[in-house]
mmCIF file of C-alpha atoms in Angstrom:
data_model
loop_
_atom_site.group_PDB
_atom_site.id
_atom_site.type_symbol
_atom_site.label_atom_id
_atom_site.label_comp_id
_atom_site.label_asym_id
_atom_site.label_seq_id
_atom_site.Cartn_x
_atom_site.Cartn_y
_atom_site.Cartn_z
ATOM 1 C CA UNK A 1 127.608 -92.949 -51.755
ATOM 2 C CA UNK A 2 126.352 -93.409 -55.492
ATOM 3 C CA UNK A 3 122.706 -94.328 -55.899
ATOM 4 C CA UNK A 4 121.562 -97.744 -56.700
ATOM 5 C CA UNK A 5 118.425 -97.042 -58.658
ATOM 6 C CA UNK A 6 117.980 -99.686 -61.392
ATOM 7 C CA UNK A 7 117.912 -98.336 -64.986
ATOM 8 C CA UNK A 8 115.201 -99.871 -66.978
ATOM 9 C CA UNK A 9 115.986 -101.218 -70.381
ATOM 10 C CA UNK A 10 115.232 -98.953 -73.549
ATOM 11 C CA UNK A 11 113.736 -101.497 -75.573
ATOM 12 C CA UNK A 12 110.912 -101.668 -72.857
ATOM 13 C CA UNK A 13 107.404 -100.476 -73.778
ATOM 14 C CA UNK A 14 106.358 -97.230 -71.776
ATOM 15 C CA UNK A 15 103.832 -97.576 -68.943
ATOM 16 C CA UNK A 16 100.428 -96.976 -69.903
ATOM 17 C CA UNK A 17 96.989 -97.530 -69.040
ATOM 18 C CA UNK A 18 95.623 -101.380 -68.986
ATOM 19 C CA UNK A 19 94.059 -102.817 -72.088
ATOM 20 C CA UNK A 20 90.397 -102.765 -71.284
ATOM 21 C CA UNK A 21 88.976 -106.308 -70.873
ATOM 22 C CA UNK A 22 87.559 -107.957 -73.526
ATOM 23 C CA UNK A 23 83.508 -107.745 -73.890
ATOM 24 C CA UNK A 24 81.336 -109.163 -76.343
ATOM 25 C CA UNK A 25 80.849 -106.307 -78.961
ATOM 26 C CA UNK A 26 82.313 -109.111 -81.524
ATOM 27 C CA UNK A 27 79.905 -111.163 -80.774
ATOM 28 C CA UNK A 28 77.386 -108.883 -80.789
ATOM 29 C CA UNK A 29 78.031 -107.641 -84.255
ATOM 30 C CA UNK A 30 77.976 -110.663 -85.992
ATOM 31 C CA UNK A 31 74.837 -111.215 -84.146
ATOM 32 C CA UNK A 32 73.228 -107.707 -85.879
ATOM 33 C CA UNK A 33 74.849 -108.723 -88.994
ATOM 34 C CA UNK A 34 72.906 -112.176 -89.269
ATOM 35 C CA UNK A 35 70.014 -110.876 -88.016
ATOM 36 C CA UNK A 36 70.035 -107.988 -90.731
ATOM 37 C CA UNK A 37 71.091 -110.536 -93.401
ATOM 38 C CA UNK A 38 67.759 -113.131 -92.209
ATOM 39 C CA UNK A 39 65.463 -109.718 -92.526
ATOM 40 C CA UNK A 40 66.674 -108.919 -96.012
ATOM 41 C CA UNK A 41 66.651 -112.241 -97.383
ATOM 42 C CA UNK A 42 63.183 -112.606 -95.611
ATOM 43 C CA UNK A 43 61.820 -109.704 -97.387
ATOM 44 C CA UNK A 44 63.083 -110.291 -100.737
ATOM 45 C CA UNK A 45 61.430 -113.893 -100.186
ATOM 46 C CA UNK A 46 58.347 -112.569 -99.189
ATOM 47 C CA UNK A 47 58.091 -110.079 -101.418
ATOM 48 C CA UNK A 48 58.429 -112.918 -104.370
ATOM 49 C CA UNK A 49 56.060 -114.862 -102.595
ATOM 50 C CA UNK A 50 53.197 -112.037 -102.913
ATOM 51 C CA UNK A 51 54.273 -111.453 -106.772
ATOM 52 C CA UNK A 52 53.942 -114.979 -107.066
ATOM 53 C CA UNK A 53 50.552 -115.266 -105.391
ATOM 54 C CA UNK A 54 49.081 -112.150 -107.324
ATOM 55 C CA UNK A 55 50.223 -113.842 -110.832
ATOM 56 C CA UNK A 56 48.472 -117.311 -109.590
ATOM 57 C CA UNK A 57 45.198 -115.154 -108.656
ATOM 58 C CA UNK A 58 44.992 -113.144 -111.705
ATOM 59 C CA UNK A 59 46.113 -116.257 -114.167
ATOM 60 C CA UNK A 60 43.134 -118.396 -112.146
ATOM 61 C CA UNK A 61 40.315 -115.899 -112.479
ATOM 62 C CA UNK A 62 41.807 -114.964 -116.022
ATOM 63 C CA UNK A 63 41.302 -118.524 -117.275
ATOM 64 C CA UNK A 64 37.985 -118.807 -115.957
ATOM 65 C CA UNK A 65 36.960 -116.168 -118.173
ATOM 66 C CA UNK A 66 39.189 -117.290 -121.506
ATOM 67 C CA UNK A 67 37.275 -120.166 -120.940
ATOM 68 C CA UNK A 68 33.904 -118.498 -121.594
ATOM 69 C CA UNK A 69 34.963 -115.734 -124.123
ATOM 70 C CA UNK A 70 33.338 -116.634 -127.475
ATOM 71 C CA UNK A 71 35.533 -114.365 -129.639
ATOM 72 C CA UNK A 72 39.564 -114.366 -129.394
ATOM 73 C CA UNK A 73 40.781 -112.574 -126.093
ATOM 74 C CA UNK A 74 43.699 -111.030 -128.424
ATOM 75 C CA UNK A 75 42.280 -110.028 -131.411
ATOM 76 C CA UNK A 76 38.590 -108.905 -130.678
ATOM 77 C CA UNK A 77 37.318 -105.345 -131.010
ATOM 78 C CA UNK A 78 34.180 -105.647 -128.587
ATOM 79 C CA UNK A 79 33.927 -105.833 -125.138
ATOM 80 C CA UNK A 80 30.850 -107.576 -123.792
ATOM 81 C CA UNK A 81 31.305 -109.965 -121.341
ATOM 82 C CA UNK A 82 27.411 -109.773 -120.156
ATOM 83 C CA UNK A 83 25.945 -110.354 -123.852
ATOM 84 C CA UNK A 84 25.006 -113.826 -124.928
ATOM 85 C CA UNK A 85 27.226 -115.344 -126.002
ATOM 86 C CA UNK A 86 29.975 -113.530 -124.434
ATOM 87 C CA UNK A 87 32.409 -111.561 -126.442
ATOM 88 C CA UNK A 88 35.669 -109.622 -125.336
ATOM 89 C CA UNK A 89 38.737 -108.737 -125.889
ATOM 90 C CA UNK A 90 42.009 -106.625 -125.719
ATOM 91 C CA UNK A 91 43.038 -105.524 -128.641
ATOM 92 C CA UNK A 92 41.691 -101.900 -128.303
ATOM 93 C CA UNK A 93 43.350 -101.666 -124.664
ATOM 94 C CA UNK A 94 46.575 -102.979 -125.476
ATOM 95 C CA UNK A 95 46.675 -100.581 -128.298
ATOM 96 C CA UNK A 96 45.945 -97.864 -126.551
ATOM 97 C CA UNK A 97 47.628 -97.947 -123.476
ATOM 98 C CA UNK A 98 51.346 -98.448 -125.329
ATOM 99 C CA UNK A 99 50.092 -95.801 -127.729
ATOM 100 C CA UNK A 100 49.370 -93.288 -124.827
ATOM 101 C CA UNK A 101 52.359 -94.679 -123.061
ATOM 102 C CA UNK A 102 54.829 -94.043 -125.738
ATOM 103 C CA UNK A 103 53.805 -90.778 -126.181
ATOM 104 C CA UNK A 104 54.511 -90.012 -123.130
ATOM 105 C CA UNK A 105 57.422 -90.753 -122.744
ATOM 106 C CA UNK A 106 58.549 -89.194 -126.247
ATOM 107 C CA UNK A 107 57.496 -85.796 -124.843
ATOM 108 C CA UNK A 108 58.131 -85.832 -120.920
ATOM 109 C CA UNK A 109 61.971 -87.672 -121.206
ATOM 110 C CA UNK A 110 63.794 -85.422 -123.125
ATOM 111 C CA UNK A 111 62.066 -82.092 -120.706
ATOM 112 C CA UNK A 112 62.296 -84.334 -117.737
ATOM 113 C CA UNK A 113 66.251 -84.575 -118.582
ATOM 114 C CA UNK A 114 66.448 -80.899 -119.950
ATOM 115 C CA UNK A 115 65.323 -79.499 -116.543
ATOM 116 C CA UNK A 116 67.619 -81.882 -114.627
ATOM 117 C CA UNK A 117 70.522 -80.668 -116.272
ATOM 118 C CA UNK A 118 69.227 -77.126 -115.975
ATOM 119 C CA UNK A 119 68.598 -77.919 -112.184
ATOM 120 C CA UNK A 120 71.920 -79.520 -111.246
ATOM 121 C CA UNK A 121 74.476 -77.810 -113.325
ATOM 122 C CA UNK A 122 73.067 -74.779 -114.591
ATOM 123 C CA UNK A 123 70.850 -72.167 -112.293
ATOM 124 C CA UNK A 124 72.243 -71.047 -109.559
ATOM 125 C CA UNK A 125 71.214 -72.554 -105.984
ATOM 126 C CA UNK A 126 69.231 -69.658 -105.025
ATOM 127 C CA UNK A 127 67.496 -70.752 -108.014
ATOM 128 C CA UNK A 128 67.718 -74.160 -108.312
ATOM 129 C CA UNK A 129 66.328 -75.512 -105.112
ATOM 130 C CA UNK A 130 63.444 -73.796 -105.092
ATOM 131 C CA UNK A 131 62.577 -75.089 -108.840
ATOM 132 C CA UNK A 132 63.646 -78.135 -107.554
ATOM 133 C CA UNK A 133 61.035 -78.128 -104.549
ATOM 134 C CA UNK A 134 58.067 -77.659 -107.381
ATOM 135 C CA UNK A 135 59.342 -80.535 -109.309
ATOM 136 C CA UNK A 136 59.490 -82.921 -106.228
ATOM 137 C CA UNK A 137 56.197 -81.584 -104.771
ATOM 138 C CA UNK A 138 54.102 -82.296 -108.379
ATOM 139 C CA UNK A 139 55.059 -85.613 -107.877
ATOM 140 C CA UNK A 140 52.925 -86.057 -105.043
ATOM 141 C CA UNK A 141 49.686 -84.395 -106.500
ATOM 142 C CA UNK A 142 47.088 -87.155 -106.591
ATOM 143 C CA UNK A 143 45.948 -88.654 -110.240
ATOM 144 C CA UNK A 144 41.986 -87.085 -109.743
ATOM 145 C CA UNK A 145 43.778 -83.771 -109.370
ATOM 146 C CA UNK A 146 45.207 -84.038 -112.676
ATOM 147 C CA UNK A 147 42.415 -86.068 -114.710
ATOM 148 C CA UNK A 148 39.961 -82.901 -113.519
ATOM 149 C CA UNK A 149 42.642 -79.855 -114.818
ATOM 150 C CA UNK A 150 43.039 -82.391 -117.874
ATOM 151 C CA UNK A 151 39.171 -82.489 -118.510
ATOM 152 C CA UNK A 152 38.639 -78.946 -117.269
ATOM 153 C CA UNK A 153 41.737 -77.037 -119.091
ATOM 154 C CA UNK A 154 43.869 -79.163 -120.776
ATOM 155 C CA UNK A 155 40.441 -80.818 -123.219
ATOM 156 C CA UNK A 156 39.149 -77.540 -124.434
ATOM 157 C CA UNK A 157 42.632 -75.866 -125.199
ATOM 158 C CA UNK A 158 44.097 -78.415 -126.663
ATOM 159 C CA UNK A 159 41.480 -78.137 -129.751
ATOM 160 C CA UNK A 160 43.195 -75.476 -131.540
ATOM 161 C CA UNK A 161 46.670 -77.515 -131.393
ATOM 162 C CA UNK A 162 44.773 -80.549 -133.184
ATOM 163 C CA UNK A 163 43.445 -77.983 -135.648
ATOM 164 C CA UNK A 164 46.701 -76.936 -136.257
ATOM 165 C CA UNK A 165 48.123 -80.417 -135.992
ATOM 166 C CA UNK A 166 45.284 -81.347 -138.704
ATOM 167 C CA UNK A 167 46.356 -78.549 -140.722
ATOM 168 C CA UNK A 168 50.355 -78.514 -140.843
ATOM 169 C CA UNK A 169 50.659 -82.398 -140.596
ATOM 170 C CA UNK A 170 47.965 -84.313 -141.518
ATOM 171 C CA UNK A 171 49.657 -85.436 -144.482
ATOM 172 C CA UNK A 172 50.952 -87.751 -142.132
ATOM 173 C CA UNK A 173 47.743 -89.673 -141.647
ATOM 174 C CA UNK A 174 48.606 -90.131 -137.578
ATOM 175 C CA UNK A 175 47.766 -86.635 -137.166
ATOM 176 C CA UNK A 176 44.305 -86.042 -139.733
ATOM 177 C CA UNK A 177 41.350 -85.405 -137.711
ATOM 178 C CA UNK A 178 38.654 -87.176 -139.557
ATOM 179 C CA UNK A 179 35.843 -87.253 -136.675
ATOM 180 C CA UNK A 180 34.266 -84.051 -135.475
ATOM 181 C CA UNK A 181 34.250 -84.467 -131.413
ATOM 182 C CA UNK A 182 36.514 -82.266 -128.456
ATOM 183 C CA UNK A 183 40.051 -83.438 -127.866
ATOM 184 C CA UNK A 184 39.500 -86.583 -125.618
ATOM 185 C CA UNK A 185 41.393 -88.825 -127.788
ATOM 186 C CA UNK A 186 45.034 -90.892 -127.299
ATOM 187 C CA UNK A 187 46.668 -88.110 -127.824
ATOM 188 C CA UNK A 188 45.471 -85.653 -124.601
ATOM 189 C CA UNK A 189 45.841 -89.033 -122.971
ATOM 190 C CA UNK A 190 49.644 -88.726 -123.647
ATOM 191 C CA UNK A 191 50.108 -85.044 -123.449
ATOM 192 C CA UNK A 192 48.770 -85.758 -119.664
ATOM 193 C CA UNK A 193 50.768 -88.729 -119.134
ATOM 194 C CA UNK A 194 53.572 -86.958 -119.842
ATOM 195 C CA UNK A 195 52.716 -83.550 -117.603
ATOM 196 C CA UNK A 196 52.422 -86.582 -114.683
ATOM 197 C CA UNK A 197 55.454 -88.668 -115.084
ATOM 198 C CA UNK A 198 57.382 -85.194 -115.863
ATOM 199 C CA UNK A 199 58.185 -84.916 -111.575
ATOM 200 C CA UNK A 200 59.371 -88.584 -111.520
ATOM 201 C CA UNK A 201 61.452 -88.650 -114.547
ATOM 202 C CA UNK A 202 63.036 -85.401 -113.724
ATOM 203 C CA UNK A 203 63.860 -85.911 -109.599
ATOM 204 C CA UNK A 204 65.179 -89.417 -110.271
ATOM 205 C CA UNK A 205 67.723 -87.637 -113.214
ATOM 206 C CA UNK A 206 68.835 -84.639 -110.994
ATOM 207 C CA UNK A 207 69.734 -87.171 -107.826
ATOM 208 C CA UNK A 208 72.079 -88.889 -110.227
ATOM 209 C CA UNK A 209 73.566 -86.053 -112.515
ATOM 210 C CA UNK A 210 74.194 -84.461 -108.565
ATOM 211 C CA UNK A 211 75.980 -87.885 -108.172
ATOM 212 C CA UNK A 212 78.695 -87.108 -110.922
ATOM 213 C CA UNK A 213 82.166 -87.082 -110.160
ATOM 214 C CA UNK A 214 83.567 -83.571 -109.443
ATOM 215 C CA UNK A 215 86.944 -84.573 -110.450
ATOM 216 C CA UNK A 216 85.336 -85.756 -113.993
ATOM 217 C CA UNK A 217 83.829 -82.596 -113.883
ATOM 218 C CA UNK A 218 87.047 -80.638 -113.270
ATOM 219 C CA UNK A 219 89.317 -82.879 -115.561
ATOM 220 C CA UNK A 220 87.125 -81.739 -118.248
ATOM 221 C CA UNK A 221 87.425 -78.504 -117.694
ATOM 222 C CA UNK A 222 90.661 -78.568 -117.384
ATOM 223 C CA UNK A 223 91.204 -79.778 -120.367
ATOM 224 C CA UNK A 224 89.010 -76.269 -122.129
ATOM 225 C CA UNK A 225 85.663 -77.615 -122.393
ATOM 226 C CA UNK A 226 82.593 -75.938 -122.411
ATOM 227 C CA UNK A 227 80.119 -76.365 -119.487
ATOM 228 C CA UNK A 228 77.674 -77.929 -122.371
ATOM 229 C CA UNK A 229 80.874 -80.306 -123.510
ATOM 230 C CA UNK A 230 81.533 -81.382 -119.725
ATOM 231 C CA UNK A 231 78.516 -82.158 -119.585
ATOM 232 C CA UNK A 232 78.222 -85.002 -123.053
ATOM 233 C CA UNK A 233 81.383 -86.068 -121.993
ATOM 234 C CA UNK A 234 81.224 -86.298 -117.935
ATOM 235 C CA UNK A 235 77.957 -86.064 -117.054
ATOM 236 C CA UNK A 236 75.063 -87.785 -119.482
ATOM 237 C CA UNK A 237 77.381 -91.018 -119.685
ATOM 238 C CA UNK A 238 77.765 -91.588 -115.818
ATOM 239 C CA UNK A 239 73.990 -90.944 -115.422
ATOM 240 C CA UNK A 240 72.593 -92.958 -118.498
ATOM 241 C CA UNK A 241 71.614 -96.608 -116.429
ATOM 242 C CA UNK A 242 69.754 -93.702 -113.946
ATOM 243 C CA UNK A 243 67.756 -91.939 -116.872
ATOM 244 C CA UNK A 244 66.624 -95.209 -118.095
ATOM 245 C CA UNK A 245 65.625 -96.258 -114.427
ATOM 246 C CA UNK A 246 63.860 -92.639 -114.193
ATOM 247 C CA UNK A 247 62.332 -93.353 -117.365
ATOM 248 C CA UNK A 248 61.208 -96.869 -116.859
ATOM 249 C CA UNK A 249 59.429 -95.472 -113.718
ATOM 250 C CA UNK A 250 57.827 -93.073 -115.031
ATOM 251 C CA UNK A 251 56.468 -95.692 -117.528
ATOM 252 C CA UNK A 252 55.514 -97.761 -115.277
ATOM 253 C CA UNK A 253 53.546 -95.379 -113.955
ATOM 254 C CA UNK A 254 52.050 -94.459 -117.406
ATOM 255 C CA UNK A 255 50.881 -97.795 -117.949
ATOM 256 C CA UNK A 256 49.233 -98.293 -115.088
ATOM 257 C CA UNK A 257 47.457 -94.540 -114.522
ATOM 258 C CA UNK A 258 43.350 -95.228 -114.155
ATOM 259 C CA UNK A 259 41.672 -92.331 -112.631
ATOM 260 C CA UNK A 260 43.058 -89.550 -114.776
ATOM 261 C CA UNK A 261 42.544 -91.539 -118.056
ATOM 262 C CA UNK A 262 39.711 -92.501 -117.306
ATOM 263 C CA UNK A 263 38.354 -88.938 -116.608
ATOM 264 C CA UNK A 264 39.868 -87.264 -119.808
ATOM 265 C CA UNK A 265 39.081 -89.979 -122.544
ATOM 266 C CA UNK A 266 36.275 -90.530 -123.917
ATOM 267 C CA UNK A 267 36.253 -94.579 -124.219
ATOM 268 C CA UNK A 268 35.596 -96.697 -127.544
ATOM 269 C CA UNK A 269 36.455 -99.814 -128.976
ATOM 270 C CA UNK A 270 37.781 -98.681 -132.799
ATOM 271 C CA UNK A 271 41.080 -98.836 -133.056
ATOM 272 C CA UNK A 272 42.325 -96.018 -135.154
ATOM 273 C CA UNK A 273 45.490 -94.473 -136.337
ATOM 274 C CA UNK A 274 44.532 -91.042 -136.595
ATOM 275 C CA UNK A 275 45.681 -90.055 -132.876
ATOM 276 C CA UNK A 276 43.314 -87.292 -132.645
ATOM 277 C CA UNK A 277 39.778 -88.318 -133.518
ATOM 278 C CA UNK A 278 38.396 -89.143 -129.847
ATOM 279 C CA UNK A 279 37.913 -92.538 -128.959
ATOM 280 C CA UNK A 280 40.400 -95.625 -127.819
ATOM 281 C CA UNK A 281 40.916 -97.011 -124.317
ATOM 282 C CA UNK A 282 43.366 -98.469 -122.018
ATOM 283 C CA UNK A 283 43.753 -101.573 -119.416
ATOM 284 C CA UNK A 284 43.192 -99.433 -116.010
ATOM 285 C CA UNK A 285 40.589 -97.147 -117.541
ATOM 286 C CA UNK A 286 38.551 -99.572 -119.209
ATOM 287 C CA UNK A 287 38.644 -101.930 -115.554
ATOM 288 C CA UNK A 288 38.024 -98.548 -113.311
ATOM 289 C CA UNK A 289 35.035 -97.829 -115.910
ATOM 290 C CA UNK A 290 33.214 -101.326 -115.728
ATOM 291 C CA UNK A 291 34.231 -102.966 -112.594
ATOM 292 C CA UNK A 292 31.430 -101.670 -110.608
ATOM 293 C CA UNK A 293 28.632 -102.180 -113.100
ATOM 294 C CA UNK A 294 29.670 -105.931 -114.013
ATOM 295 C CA UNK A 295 29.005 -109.453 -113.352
ATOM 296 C CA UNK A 296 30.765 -112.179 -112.245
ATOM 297 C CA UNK A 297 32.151 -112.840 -115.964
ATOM 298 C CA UNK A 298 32.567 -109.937 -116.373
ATOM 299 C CA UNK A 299 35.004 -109.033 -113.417
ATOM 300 C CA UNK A 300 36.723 -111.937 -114.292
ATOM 301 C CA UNK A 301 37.398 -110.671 -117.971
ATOM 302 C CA UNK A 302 38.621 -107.390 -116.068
ATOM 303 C CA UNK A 303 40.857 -109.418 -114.256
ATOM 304 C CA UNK A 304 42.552 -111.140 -117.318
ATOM 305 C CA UNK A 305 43.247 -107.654 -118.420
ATOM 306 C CA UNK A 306 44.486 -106.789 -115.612
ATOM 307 C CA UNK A 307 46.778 -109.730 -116.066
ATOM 308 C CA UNK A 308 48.005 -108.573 -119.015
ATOM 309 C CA UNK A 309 48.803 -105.453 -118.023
ATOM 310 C CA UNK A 310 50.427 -107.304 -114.918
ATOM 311 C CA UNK A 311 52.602 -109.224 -117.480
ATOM 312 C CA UNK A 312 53.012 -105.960 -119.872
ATOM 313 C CA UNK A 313 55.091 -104.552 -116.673
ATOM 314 C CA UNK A 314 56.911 -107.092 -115.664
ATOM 315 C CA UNK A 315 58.362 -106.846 -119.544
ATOM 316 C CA UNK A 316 59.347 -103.560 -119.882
ATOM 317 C CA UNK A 317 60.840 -103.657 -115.814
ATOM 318 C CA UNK A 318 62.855 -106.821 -117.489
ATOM 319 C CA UNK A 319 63.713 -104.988 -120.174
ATOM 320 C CA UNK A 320 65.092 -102.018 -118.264
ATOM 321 C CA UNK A 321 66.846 -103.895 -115.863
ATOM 322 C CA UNK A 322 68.392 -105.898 -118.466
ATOM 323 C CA UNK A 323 69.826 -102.522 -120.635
ATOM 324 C CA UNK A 324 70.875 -101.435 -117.068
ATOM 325 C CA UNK A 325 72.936 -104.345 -116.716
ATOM 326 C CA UNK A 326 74.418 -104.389 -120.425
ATOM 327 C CA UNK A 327 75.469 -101.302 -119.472
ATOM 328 C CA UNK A 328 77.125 -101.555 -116.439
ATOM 329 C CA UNK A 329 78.844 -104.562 -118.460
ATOM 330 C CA UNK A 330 80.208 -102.354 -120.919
ATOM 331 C CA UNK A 331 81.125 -99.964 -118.768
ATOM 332 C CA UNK A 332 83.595 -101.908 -116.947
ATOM 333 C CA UNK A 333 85.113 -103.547 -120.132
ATOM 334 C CA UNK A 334 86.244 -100.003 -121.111
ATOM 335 C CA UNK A 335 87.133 -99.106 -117.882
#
């Protein structure tokens, strides 16, 4: 007798295991994803709000002392809050601290970038991360360490470079040495500057020349470039917004730097051309100088430089973001 098992259709779905029930992991994740969103948003307001309140505090205590100065806060070459009447002002410390600043960064970019390159596309690894290592770990050496091996090294050998500086170029009245004195002048300043914000400038560079396409990389090659063409063409172009981000940094941190300043220059308030007669000041080493030893004028006249140097910052971080963003702008129109 023929079986009667019933054939089951072909357009029937195998058997398989049950769908497992539905929990709240949806619901859950948008949950996370608010609360993340609330912290961020919470943090970028709060950290506006304590910008905010630092610019009200300095711009309160600054005015206070406007208010007293008898000579023009801008323009006047003294500083002597405690005299009577008093007189101060910021011309010598705005001077020198973009003087010191810039050359800084004229001598520690182009290295900074140099050994970047060198450390992400040239020496071998065995090579490279150990180099790399030193680089990262000088960024951490504390700014005393540096002012003392400024004053203790850096002072007393740099006085046959200004002699030779003098010598070979001081036709160019910037470098004529015209006062007798050791080498504690703008220009150590910015030598040492630069030795500090070499670390930043050049770890920030080698993260994003690492971040470089490899097919850009290889295309170019392909194509029978050299390493050093691949390189213009591939490399420097995708990682320009980074160097000027690396650069900015370091900046920032040259415009700001008090204890090593303050320990290699020898402070006055002449402002003079000739970058290697000693003398000049800047914003944090003239307030880490005179903060202790003043009175209640004259910590408030600190403060207003202090707020200048506050708004001096907030410039050139303006200013960087804002190349940054032109060139992400024309980046994508050529794209």
């Amino acid at each position: 007798m023929a079986s009667t098992t019933p054939i089951e259709p072909l357009d029937s779905p195998p058997p398989g295991p049950a769908a497992p029930p539905v929990t709240g992991s949806t619901s859950t994740g948008r949950a996370g994803d608010k609360i993340f969103l609330g912290l961020s948003r919470g943090s970028g307001i709060l950290l506006l709000v304590i910008m905010a309140s630092i610019a009200a505090f300095l711009t309160y205590r600054a005015a206070i002392a406007i208010s007293k100065d008898e000579g023009n806060f801008l323009t006047t070459f003294d500083w002597n809050p405690a005299g009577d009447p008093p007189v101060f002002g910021i011309a010598v410390l705005l001077f020198g601290t973009i003087v010191s600043s810039v050359i800084a960064m004229v001598i520690a970019v182009p290295i900074a970038v140099g050994i970047a390159l060198f450390i992400s596309h040239y020496a071998p690894r065995r090579l490279a991360t150990p180099i790399a290592y030193v680089v990262d770990l000088l960024a951490a050496v504390p700014s005393i360490i540096y002012g003392i091996w400024g004053a203790l090294f850096l002072v007393p050998y740099l006085e046959g470079l200004n002699l030779w500086l003098d010598d070979f170029f001081g036709w160019t009245y910037i470098f004529e040495k015209t006062e007798v004195g050791v080498a504690r002048s703008l220009f150590t300043v910015g030598i040492l500057l630069a030795i500090m914000i070499l670390p930043i400038v050049t770890s920030v560079s080698r993260e994003v020349f690492l971040q470089v396409p490899r097919m850009n990389e290889e295309a170019a090659l392909a194509l029978g470039a050299t390493r050093w063409e691949v390189i213009r063409m591939s490399v420097l172009p995708f990682g320009r917004s980074g160097v000027i981000s690396a650069s900015m940094l370091g900046l920032g941190r040259a415009l700001g730097e008090t204890m090593a300043v303050a320990t290699v220059l020898s402070p006055s308030f002449v402002i003079s051309a000739h970058l290697l007669n000693p003398g000049g000041g800047t914003f944090a080493q003239n307030i880490a100088a005179k903060f202790d030893e003043a009175n209640e004028l004259g910590r408030d006249a600190l403060i207003a430089s202090g707020l200048v140097l506050f708004i001096l910052t907030l410039l050139v971080n303006g200013a960087a973001r804002l190349i940054i963003a032109r060139r992400k702008e024309y980046s994508g129109a050529n794209a």
